[in-house]
XYZ file of C-alpha atoms in Angstrom:
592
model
C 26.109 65.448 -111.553
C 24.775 62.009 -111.752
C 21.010 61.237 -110.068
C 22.927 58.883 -107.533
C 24.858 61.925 -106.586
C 22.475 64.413 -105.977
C 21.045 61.924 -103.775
C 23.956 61.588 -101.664
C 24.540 65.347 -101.676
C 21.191 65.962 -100.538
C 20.816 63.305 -97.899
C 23.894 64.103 -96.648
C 23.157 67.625 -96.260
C 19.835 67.226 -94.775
C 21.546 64.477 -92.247
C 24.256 66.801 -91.252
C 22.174 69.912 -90.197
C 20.022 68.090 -88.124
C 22.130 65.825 -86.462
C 24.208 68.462 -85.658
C 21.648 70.567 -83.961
C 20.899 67.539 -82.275
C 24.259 67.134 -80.966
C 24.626 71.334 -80.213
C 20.885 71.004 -78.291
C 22.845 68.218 -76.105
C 25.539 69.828 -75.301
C 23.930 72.843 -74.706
C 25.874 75.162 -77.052
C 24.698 77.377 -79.722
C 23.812 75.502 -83.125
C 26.415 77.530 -85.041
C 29.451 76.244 -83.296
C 28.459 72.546 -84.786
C 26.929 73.606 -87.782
C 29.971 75.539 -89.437
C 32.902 73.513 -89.087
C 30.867 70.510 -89.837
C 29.772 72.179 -93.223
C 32.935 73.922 -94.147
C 34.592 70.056 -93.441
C 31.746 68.299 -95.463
C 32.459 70.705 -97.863
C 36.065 70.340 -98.233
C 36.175 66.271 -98.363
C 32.977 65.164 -100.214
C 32.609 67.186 -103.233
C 28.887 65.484 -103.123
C 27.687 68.200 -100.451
C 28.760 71.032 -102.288
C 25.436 73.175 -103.047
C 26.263 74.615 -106.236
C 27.563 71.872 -107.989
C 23.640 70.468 -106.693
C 21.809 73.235 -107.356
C 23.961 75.405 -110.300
C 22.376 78.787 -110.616
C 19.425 78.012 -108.093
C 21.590 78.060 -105.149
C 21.546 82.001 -104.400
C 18.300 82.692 -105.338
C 17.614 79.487 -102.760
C 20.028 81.131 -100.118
C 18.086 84.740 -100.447
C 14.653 83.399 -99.467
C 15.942 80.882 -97.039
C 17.162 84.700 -95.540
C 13.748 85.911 -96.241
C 12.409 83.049 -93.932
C 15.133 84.000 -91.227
C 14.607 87.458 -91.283
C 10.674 87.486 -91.060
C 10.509 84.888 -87.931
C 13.139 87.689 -86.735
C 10.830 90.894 -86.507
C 8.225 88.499 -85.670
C 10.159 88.848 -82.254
C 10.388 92.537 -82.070
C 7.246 93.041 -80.301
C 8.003 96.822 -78.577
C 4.934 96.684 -76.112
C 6.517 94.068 -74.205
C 9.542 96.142 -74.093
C 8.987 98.133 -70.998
C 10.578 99.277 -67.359
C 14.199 99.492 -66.488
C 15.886 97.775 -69.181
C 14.141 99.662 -72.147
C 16.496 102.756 -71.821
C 19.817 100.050 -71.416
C 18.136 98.294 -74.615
C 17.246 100.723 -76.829
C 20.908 102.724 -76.742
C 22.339 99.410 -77.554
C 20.292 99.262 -80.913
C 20.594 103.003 -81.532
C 24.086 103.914 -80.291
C 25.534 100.384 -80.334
C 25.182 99.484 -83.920
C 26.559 102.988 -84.946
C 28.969 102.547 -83.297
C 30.079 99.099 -83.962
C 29.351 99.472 -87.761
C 31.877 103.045 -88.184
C 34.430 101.033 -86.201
C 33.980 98.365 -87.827
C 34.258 99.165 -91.475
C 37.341 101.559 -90.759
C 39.225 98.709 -89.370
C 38.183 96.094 -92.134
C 39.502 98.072 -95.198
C 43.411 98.264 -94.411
C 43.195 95.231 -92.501
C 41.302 92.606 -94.636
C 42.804 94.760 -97.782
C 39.019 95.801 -99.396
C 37.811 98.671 -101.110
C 35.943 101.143 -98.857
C 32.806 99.607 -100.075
C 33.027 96.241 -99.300
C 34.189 97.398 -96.062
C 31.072 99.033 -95.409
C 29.146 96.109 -96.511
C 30.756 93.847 -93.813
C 31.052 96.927 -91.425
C 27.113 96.951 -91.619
C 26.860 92.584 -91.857
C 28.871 92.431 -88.320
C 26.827 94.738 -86.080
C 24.551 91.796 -85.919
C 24.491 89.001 -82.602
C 21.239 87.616 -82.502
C 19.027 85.239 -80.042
C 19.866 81.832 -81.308
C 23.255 82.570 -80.342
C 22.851 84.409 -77.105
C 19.930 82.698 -75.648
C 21.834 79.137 -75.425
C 24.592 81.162 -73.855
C 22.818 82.528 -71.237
C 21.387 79.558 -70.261
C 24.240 77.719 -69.743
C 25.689 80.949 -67.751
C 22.701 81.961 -65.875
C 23.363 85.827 -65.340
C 21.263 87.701 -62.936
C 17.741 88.272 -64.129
C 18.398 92.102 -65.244
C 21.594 91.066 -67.845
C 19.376 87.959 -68.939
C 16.486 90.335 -69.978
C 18.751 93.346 -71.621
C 20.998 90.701 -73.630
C 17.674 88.569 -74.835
C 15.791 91.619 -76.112
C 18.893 93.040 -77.521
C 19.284 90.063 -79.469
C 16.023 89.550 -80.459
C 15.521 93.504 -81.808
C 19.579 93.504 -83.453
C 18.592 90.900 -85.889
C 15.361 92.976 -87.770
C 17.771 95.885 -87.367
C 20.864 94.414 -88.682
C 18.937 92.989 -91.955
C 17.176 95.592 -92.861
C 20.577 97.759 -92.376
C 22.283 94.958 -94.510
C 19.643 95.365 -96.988
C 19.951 99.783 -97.013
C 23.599 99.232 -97.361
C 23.301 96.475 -99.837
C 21.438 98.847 -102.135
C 23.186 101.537 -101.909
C 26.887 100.041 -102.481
C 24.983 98.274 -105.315
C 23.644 101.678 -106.982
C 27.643 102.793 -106.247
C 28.908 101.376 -109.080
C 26.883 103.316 -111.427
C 28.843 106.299 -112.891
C 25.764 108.974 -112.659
C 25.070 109.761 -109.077
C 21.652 110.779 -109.925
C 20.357 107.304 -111.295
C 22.527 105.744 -107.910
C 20.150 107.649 -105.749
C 16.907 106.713 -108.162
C 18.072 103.137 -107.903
C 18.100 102.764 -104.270
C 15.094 104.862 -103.700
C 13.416 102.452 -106.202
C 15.125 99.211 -104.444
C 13.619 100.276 -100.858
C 10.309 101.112 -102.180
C 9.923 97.758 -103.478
C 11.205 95.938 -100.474
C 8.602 98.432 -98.540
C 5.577 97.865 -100.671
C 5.956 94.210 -100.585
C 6.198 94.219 -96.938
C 3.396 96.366 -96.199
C 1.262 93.929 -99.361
C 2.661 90.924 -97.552
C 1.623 91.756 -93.978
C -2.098 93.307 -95.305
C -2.254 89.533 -96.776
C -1.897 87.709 -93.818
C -3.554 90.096 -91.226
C -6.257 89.195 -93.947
C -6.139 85.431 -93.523
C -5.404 85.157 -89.811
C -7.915 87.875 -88.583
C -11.083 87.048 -90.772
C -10.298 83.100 -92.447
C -9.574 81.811 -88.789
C -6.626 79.664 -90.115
C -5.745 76.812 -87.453
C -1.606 76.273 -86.741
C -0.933 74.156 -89.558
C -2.555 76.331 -92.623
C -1.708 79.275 -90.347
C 2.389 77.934 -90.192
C 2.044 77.200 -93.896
C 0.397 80.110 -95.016
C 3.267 82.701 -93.211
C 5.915 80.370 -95.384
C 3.963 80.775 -98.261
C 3.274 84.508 -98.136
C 6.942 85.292 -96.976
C 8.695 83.289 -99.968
C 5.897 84.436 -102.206
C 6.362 87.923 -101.708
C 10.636 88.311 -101.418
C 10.682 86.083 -104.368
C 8.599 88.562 -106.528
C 10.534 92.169 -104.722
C 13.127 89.982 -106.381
C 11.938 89.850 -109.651
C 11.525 93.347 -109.784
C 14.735 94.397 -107.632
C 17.210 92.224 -106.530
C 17.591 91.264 -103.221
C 14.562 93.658 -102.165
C 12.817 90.754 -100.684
C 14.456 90.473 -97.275
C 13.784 94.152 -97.208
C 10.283 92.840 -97.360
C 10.270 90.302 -95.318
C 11.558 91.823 -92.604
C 8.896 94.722 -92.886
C 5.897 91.533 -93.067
C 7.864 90.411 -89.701
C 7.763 93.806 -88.028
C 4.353 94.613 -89.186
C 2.473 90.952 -88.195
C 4.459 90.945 -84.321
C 2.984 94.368 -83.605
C -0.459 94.645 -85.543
C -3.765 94.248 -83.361
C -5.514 91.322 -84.009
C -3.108 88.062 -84.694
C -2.292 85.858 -82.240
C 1.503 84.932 -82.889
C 2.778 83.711 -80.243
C 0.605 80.951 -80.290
C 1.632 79.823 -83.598
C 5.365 80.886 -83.485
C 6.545 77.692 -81.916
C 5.128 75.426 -85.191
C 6.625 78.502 -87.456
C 10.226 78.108 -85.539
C 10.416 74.422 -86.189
C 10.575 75.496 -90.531
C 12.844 77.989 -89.636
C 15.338 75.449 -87.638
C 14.878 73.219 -90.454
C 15.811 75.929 -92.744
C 18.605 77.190 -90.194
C 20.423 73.684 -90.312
C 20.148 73.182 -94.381
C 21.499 76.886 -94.677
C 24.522 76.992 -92.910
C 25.591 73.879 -93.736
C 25.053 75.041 -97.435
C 26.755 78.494 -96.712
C 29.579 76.616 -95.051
C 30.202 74.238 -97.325
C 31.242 76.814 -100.307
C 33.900 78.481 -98.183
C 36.947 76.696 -99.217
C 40.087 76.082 -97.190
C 41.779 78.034 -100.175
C 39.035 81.295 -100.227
C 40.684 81.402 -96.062
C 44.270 81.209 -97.034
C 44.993 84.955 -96.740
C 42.137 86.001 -94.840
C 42.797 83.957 -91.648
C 44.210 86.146 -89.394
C 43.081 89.282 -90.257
C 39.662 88.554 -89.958
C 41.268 87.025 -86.430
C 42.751 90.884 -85.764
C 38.817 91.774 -86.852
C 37.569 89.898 -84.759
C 39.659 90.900 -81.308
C 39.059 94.435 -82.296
C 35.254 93.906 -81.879
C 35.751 91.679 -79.092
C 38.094 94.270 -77.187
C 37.400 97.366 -78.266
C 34.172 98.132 -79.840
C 31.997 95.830 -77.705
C 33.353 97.449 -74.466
C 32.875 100.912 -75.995
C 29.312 100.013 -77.169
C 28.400 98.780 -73.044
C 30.107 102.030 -71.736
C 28.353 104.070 -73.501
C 24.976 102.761 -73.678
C 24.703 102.116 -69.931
C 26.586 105.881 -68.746
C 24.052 107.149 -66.422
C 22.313 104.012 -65.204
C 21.732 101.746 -61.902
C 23.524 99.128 -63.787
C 26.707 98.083 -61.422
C 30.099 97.701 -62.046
C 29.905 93.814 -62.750
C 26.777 94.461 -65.210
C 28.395 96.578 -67.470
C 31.274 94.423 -67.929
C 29.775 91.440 -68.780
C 27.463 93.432 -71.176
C 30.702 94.529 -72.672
C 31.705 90.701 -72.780
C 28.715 89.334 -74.614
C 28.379 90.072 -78.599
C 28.968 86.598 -80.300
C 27.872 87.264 -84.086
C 25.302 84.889 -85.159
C 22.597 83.225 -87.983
C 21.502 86.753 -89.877
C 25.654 87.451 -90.209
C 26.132 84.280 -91.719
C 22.924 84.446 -94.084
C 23.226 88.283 -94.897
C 27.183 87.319 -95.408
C 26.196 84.928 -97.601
C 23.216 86.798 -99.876
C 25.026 89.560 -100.693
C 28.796 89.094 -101.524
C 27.884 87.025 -104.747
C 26.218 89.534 -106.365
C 28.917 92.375 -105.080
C 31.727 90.221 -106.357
C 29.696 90.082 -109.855
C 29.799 93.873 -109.913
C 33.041 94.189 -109.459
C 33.206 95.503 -105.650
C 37.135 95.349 -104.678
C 37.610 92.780 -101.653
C 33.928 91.084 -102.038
C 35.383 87.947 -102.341
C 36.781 88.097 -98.648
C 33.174 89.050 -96.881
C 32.034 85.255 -96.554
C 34.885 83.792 -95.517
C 35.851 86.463 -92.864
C 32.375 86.642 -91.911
C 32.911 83.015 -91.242
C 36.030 82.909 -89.434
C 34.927 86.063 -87.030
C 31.598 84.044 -86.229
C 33.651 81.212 -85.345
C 35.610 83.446 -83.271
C 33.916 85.118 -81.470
C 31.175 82.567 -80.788
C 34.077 80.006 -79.365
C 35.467 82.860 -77.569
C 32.309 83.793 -75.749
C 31.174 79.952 -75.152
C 34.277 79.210 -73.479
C 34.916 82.530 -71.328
C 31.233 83.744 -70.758
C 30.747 81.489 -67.709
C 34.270 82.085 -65.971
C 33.955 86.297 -66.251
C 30.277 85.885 -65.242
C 31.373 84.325 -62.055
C 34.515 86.483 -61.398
C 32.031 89.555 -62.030
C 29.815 88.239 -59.646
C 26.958 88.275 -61.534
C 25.743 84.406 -62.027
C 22.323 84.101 -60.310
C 22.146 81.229 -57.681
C 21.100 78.462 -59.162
C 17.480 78.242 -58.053
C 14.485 76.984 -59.484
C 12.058 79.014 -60.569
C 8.603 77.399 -61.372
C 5.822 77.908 -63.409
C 2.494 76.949 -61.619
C -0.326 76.838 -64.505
C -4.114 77.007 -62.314
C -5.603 79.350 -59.970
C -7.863 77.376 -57.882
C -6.834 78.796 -53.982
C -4.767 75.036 -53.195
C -3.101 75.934 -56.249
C -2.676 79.468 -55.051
C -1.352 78.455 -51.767
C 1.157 75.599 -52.858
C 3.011 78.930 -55.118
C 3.259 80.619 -51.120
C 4.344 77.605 -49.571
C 7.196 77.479 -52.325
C 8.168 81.187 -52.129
C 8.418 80.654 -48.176
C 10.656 77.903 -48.942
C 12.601 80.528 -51.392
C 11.923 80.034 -54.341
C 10.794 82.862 -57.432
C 7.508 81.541 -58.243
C 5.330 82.432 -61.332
C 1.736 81.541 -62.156
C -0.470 82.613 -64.943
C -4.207 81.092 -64.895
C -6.424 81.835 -67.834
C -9.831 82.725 -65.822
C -9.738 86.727 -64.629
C -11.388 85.503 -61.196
C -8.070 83.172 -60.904
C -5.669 85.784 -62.098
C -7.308 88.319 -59.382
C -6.641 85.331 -56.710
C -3.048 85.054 -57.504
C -2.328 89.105 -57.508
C -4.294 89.018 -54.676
C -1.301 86.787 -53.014
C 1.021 88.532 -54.255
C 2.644 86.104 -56.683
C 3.959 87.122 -60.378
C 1.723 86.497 -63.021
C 3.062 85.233 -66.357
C 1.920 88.285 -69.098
C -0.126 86.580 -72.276
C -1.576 82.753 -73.307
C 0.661 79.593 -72.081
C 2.001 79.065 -75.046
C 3.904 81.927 -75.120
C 4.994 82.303 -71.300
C 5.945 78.874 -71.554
C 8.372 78.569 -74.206
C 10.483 80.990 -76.270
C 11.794 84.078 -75.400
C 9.878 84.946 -72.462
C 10.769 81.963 -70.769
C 14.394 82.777 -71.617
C 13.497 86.492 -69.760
C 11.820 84.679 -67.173
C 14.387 82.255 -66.309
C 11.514 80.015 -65.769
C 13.199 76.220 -65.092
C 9.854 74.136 -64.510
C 6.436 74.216 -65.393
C 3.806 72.170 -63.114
C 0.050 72.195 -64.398
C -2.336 71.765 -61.924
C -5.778 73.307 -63.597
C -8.738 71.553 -63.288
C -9.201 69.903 -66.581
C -7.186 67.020 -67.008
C -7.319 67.253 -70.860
C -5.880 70.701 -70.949
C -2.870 69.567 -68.690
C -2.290 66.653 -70.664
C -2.349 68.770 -73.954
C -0.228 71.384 -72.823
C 1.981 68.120 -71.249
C 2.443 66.748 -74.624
C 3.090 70.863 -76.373
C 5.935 71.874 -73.885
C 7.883 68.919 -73.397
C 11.104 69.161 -74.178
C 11.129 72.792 -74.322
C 12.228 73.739 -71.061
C 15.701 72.609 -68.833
C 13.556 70.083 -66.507
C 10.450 67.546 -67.259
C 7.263 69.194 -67.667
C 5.063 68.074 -64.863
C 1.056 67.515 -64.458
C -1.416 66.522 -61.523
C -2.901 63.069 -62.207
C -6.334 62.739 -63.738
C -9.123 60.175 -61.938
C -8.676 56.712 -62.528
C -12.259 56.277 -63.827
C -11.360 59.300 -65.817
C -13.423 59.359 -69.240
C -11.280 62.781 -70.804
C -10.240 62.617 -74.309
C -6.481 62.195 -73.735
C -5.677 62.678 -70.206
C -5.923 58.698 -69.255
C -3.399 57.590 -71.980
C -0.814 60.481 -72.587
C 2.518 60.228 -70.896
C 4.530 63.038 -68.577
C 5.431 63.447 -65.622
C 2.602 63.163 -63.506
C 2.735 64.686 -59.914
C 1.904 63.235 -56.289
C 1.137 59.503 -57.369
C -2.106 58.357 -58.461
C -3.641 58.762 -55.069
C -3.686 62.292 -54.916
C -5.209 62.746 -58.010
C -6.671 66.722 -58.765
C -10.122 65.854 -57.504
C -8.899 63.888 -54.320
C -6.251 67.376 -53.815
C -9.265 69.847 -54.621
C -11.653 67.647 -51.846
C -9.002 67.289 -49.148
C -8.218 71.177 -49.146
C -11.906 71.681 -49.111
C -11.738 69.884 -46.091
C -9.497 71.739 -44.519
C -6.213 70.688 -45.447
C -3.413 72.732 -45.756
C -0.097 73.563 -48.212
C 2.895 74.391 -46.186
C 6.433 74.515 -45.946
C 8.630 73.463 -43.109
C 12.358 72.554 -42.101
C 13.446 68.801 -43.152
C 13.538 65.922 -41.171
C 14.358 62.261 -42.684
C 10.772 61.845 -43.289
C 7.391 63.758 -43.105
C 5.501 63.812 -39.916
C 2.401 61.038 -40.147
C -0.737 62.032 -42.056
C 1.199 64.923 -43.711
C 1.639 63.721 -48.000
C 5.147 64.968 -49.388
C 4.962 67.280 -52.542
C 7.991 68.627 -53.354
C 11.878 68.700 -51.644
C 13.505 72.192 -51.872
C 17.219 71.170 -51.831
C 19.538 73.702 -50.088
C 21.198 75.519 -53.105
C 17.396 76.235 -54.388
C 16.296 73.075 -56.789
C 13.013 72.160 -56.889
C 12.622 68.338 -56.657
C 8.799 66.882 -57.085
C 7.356 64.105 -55.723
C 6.190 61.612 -59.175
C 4.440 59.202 -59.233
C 7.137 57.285 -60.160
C 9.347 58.058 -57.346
C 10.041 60.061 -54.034
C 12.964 62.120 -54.126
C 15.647 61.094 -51.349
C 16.010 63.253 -48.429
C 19.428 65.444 -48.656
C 20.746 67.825 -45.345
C 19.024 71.331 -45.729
C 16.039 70.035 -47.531
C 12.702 71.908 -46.824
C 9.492 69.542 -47.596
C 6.511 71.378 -48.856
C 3.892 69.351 -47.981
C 0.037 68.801 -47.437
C -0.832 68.467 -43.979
C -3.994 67.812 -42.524
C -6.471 70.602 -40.837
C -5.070 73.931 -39.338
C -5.240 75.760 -42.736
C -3.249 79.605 -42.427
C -0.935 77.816 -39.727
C 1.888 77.345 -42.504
C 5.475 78.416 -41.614
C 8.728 79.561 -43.332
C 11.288 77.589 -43.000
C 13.869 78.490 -40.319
């Protein structure tokens, strides 16, 4: 290929994946329904984007640790502590009994039907137990199941995709070692192969517990350093054993999200933008190599594949792993109506048939591109029908708000009443233990951890949380954690304004959505409470009674509406007004 058009294959490439997770973050889908057909259709008309005619002989060795980067920012979410209560038992017998369960069914079905040897059909067997988070979590959003099914679908997704690679990775190995004609030197040769991928895992995560717990890195050395380390060590497992390095990698995952000492959810959010970066370039690269002609015959039985795990196994899976629980009628069905296959599918898909096909596995060929086409399946099939059967199972929460309140001085306190009186699930977290006693001491939920981490990510995905309001004390802080969390949540992030002789670092120039107006300012709040003003919540008229300031509008069906200082929301029938009236502090009232 000519400079010119390794330019345009590259450009293109990098264009593609993130415009189209632009477009999939719009419309609120998951990233694989865009990215996928847009690759496999850049692939087919502009023989430019095709990665190895760029990239020759680099291309799977590129693909592997681009898996090994997936894979480790994967166990970095299986934190078990957090794990805990009612939905650990529903949870864990998904991951222990479900993939079983799926992966026997699975590979007896794929042999006759997709015509492969029984070893490839163990291979994909083993490749399509795996869902995965980026695929469920945009899901659920958009559905909005009850708070129960939210939290046992998001942690099963979260702890399937460590589990699925590393049982790729076992089952890589050991159909690899097959085709050796002495059993003896089979068993050897896998022994050897997980060795390596454990040693480097366990060297991997001693090397950054090293860095992070005595060099102090900050969030850009620390986000470069867990790149570093995690390329660094699968490419060398490599060397030594192929494709042991997402063995290790997912081992370095595991190892850093549970080890004492590293704060990770802090920098997981700079980490995760890499790995989206990576996600995008991937699976347009993976999807551009699967040719209309490699789907020809494989069409629609990976379509029969597909239904079987849609209507069969996936139902089996939920009965089973929920016999003997509290879970209703309603649950378990859409548990058995929630299993779209995902990223780690398409990478693991992707890593290993190449080599497989080199040695001569019967039907290797045919795991990408039915990989492919049941990923498309069953992710299309679950966007459009998740939402319908959630509502006919009546399951769907109500569509509430449910805020976030960062502070813990006692007006801060008292607004999170006012705003459960008025309805409302409210959660606060506060980082000063006298503020966190205040708020038990109320009896509101306290978010678990550092802001960071209750704010964004997967535990505001468990949470359901919708909003996130920072009221603290220091202007600077609220500004900061303004300018962090935008854009990571379904609504605007809001903050109380600073003074205007404010002389903060940032707070007087950063943008966001600033609460109350100028006037009412967090000093001039924190004064007139002092005073003896009071938060409360009360029926709607057209307009609050005189003296009292408007904060918020509860609307009827449970949204949160904020006063900015931009502009007052309009008054709507069955509105409650939480507002701050003057004197008679305790005499707030529920809304009738």
């Amino acid at each position: 290929m000519t400079t010119n058009q390794v330019l345009i294959g590259v450009g293109l490439i990098m264009v593609l994946a993130v415009g189209s997770q632009i477009l999939a973050g719009r419309l609120r889908i998951p990233a694989l329904i865009v990215l996928l057909p847009v690759g496999f259709a850049a692939g087919a008309l502009i023989d430019d984007v095709d990665p190895q005619r760029l990239l020759g002989p680099a291309f799977s060795p590129l693909v592997s640790l681009a898996v090994a980067v997936i894979l480790y920012d994967a166990g970095l979410g299986l934190e078990l502590a957090r794990l805990k209560g009612h939905t650990r038992r529903v949870v864990l017998r998904l991951i222990w009994i479900g993939v079983p369960i799926t992966w026997i069914l699975g590979t007896l079905l794929a042999a006759p039907l997709l015509g492969m040897s029984h070893r490839a059909a163990v291979m994909i067997g083993a490749i399509l137990v795996v869902s995965g988070p980026t695929v469920v979590g945009p899901l659920l959003s958009f559905v909005r199941p009850k708070d129960r099914l939210q939290h046992i679908l998001v942690w099963e997704g979260s702890l399937i995709d460590p589990v699925g690679g590393i049982l790729g990775a076992l089952v890589f190995h050991a159909v690899s070692e097959s085709t050796k004609h002495h059993r003896v030197s089979s068993v050897l040769g896998f022994l050897a192969s997980m060795g390596t991928g454990l040693a480097g895992g366990v060297i991997g995560a001693a090397v950054l517990w090293t860095l992070f717990r005595w060099l102090r890195l900050g969030e850009i050395l620390g986000t470069t350093a867990q790149l570093a380390a995690v390329i660094g060590v699968a490419a060398f497992c490599d060397v030594l054993r192929d494709d042991t390095g997402l063995i290790a990698a997912v081992v370095m995952g595991l190892a850093i999200a549970n080890l004492p000492g590293i704060d990770t959810p802090a920098r997981r959010p700079f980490f995760e933008t890499l790995v989206s970066l990576v996600l995008g370039l991937l699976f347009i690269s993976i999807s551009a190599t699967v040719t209309p002609m490699s789907l020809r015959h494989v069409v629609l039985p990976a379509l029969g594949l597909a239904a079987f795990l849609v209507l069969v196994v996936r139902p089996l899976v939920a009965a089973v792993s929920t016999l003997g629980t509290d879970l209703g009628r309603g649950e378990r069905g859409f548990i058995g109506w929630m299993a779209p296959r995902g990223i780690v599918a398409a990478a693991t898909a992707s890593t290993f048939s190449s080599t497989l096909v080199a040695k001569g596995i019967g039907g290797a060929s045919k795991i990408l591109p039915a990989t492919f086409l049941v990923i498309v399946a069953t992710v299309t099939l679950y966007g459009l029908t998740a939402s319908p059967i959630a509502r006919r199972l009546r399951v769907v929460r109500p569509s509430r708000s449910r805020p976030l309140l960062v502070g813990g001085d006692p007006w801060v306190v008292d607004l999170g009443l006012a705003l459960q009186s008025a309805g409302l699930e409210v959660l606060m977290w506060a980082g000063q233990e006298q503020q966190r006693e205040r708020i038990e001491q109320a009896g509101i939920a306290i978010a678990p951890g550092e802001l960071l981490a209750a704010a964004t990510g997967k535990h505001a995905e468990l949470e359901g949380i919708t909003a996130v309001f920072l009221l603290t004390a220091e202007d600077d802080f609220n500004a900061l954690a303004t300018a962090i969390l935008q854009g990571t949540l379904e609504e605007a992030v809001h903050r109380i304004a600073a003074p205007p002789d404010s002389r903060g670092v940032v707070a007087p120039f950063i943008g966001g959505e600033v609460l109350f107006g100028p006037e009412l300012n967090g000093p001039a709040f924190t004064s007139r409470y002092e005073d003896g003003d009071t938060v409360l919540a009360r029926p709607a008229g057209d307009v609050p009674p005189p003296g009292h300031d408007l904060l918020f509008r509860v609307r009827r069906d449970g949204r949160l509406v904020p006063v900015t200082e931009g502009s007052e929301p309009l008054p709507e029938p069955g509105d409650t007004l939480v507002l701050l009236a003057p004197g008679g502090r305790g005499a707030a009232t529920a809304p009738g």
